[in-house]
Tab-separated table of C-alpha atoms in Angstrom:
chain	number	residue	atom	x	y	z
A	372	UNK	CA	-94.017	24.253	-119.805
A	373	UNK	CA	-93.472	24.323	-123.089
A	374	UNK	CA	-97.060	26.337	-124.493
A	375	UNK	CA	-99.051	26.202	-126.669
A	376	UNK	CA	-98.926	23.152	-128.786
A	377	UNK	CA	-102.256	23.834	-130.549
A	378	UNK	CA	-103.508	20.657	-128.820
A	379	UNK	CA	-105.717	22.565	-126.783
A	380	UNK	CA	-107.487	24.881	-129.629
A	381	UNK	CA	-107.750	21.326	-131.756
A	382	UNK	CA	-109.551	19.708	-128.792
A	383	UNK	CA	-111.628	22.777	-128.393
A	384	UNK	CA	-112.199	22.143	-131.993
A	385	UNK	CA	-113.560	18.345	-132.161
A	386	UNK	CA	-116.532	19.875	-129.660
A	387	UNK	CA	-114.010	18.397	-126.029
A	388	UNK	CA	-113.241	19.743	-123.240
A	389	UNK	CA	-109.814	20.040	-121.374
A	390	UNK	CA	-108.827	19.173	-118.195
A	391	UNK	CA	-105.154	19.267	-116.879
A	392	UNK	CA	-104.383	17.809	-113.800
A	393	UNK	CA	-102.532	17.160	-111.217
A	394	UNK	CA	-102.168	20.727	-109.998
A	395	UNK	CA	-100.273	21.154	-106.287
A	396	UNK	CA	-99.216	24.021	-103.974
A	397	UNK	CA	-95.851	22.874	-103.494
A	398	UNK	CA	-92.561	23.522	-105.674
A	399	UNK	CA	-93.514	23.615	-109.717
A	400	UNK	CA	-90.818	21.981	-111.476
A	401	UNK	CA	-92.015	23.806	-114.346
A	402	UNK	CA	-90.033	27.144	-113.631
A	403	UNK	CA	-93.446	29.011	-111.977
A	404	UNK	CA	-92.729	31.098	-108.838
A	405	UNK	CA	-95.966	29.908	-106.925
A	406	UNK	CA	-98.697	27.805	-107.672
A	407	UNK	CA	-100.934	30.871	-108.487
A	408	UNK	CA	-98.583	31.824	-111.602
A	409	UNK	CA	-99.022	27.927	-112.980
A	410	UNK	CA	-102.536	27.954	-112.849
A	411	UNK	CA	-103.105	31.253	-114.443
A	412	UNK	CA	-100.299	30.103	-117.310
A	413	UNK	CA	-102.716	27.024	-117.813
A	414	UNK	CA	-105.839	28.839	-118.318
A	415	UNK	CA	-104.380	31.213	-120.252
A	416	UNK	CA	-103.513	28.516	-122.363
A	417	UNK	CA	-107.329	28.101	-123.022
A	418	UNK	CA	-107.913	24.767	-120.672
A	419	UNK	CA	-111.532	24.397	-119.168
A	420	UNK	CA	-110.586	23.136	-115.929
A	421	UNK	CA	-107.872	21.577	-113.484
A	422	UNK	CA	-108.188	18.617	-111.299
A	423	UNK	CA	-106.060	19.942	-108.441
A	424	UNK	CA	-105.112	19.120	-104.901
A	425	UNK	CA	-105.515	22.477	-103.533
A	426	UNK	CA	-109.154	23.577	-105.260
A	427	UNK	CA	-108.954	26.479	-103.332
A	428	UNK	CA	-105.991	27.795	-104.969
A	429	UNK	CA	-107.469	26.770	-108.626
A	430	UNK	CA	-110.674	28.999	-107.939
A	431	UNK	CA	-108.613	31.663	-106.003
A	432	UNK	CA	-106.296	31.569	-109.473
A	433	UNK	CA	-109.335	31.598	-112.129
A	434	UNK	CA	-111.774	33.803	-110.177
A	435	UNK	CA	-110.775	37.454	-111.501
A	436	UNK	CA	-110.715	36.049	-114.933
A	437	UNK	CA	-114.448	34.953	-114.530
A	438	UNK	CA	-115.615	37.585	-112.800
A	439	UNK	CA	-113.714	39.511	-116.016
A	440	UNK	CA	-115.532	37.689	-118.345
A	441	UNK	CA	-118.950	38.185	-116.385
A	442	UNK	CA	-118.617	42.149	-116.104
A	443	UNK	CA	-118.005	41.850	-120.196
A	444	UNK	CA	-120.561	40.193	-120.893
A	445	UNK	CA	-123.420	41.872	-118.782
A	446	UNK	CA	-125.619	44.035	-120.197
A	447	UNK	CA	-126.127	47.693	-118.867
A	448	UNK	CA	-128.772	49.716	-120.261
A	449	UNK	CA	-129.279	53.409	-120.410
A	450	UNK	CA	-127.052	56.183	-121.133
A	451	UNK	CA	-123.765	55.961	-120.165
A	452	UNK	CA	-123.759	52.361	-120.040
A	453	UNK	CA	-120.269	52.283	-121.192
A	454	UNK	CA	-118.869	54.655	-118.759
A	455	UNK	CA	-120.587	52.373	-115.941
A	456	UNK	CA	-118.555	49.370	-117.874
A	457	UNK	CA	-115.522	51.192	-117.762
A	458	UNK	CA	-115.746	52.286	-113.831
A	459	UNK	CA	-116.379	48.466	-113.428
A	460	UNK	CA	-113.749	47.208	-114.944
A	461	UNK	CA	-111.092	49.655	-113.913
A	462	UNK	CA	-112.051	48.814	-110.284
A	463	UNK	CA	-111.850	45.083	-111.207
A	464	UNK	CA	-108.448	45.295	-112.755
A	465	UNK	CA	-107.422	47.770	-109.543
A	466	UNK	CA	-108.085	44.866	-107.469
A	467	UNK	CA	-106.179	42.419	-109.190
A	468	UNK	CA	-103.578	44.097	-109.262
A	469	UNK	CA	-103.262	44.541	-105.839
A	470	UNK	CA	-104.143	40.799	-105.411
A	471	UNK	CA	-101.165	39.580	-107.848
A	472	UNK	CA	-98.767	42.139	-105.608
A	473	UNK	CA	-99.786	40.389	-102.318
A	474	UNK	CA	-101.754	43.404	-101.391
A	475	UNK	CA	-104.975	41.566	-100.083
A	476	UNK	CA	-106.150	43.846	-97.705
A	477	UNK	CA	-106.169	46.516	-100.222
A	478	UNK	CA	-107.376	44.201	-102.935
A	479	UNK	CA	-110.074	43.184	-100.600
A	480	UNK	CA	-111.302	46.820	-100.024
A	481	UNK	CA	-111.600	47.689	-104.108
A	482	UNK	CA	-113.725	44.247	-104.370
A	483	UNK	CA	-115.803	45.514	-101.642
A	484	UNK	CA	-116.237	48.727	-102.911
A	485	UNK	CA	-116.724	47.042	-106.260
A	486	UNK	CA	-120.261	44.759	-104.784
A	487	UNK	CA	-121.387	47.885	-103.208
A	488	UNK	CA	-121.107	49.860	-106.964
A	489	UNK	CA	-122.458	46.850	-108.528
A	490	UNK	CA	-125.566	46.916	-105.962
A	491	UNK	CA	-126.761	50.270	-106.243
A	492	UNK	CA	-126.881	50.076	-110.099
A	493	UNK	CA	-130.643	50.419	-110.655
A	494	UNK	CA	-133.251	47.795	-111.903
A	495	UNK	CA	-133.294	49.752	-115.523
A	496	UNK	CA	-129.773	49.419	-115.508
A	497	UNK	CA	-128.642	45.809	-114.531
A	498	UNK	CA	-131.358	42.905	-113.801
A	499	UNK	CA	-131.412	41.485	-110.770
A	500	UNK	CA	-130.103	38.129	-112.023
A	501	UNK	CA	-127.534	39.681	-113.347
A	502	UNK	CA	-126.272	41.463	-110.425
A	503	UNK	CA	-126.859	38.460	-108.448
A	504	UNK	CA	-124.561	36.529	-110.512
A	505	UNK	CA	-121.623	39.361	-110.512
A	506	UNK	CA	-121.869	40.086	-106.733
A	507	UNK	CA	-121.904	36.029	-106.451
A	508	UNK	CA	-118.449	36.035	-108.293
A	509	UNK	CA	-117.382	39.196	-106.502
A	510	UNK	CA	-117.956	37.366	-103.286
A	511	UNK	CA	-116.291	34.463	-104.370
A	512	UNK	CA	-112.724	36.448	-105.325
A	513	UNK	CA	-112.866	38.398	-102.425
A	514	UNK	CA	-113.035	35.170	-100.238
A	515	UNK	CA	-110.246	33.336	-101.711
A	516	UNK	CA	-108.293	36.664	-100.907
């Protein structure tokens, strides 16, 4: 991989989207030590998707960086919003962590802890489609654990 060529940002720019494909499981020959590792280089490149082989590994490899952009984007009203943010996010970035170690079992146990948090924030707090959508994304990182 070479990076980035400013391809991406200048297709970004003419109003396209980017897909790379095709992403496997087995051996990179692109110096990546797993398959995870490629397809978070890739994205942080700025691509929109991946046509892939082994979908379960692109969504397993992009979820904590939706769900990241999710919790930063979500509004939370009332004082001490920000410290609610913060709690959120710290949790979040626990669990990956402890996902990108190979620690799933503890990884798994922040997330869940995480959708419980994220559940008992109040109606004046968080709307209900907003927590929907969070705990949706939660749900879907924690089962690609």
């Amino acid at each position: 991989m070479v990076g980035d060529t400013g391809v991406i940002a200048a297709a970004h720019a003419a109003g396209l989207v980017v897909h790379a494909f095709t992403f496997r499981n087995d051996s990179g020959l692109y110096g990546f030590s797993d398959p995870v590792s490629e397809y978070k280089a890739y994205y942080a490149l700025g691509i929109d998707g991946v046509f892939s082989d082994f979908p379960d590994t692109a969504l397993a490899a992009q979820g904590f960086a939706r769900v990241i952009a999710d919790l930063e984007a979500l509004p939370i009203a009332g004082r001490g919003a920000e410290g609610i943010r913060r709690s959120l996010e710290q949790k979040l970035a626990n669990a990956e962590r402890h996902a990108a170690r190979g620690a799933a079992n503890a990884a798994a146990g922040v997330l869940r802890a995480l959708i419980q948090q994220v559940q008992g924030l109040p109606g004046s707090r968080i709307s209900a489609a907003d927590r929907q959508q969070l705990t949706t994304g939660l749900n879907r990182v924690l089962n690609g654990l």
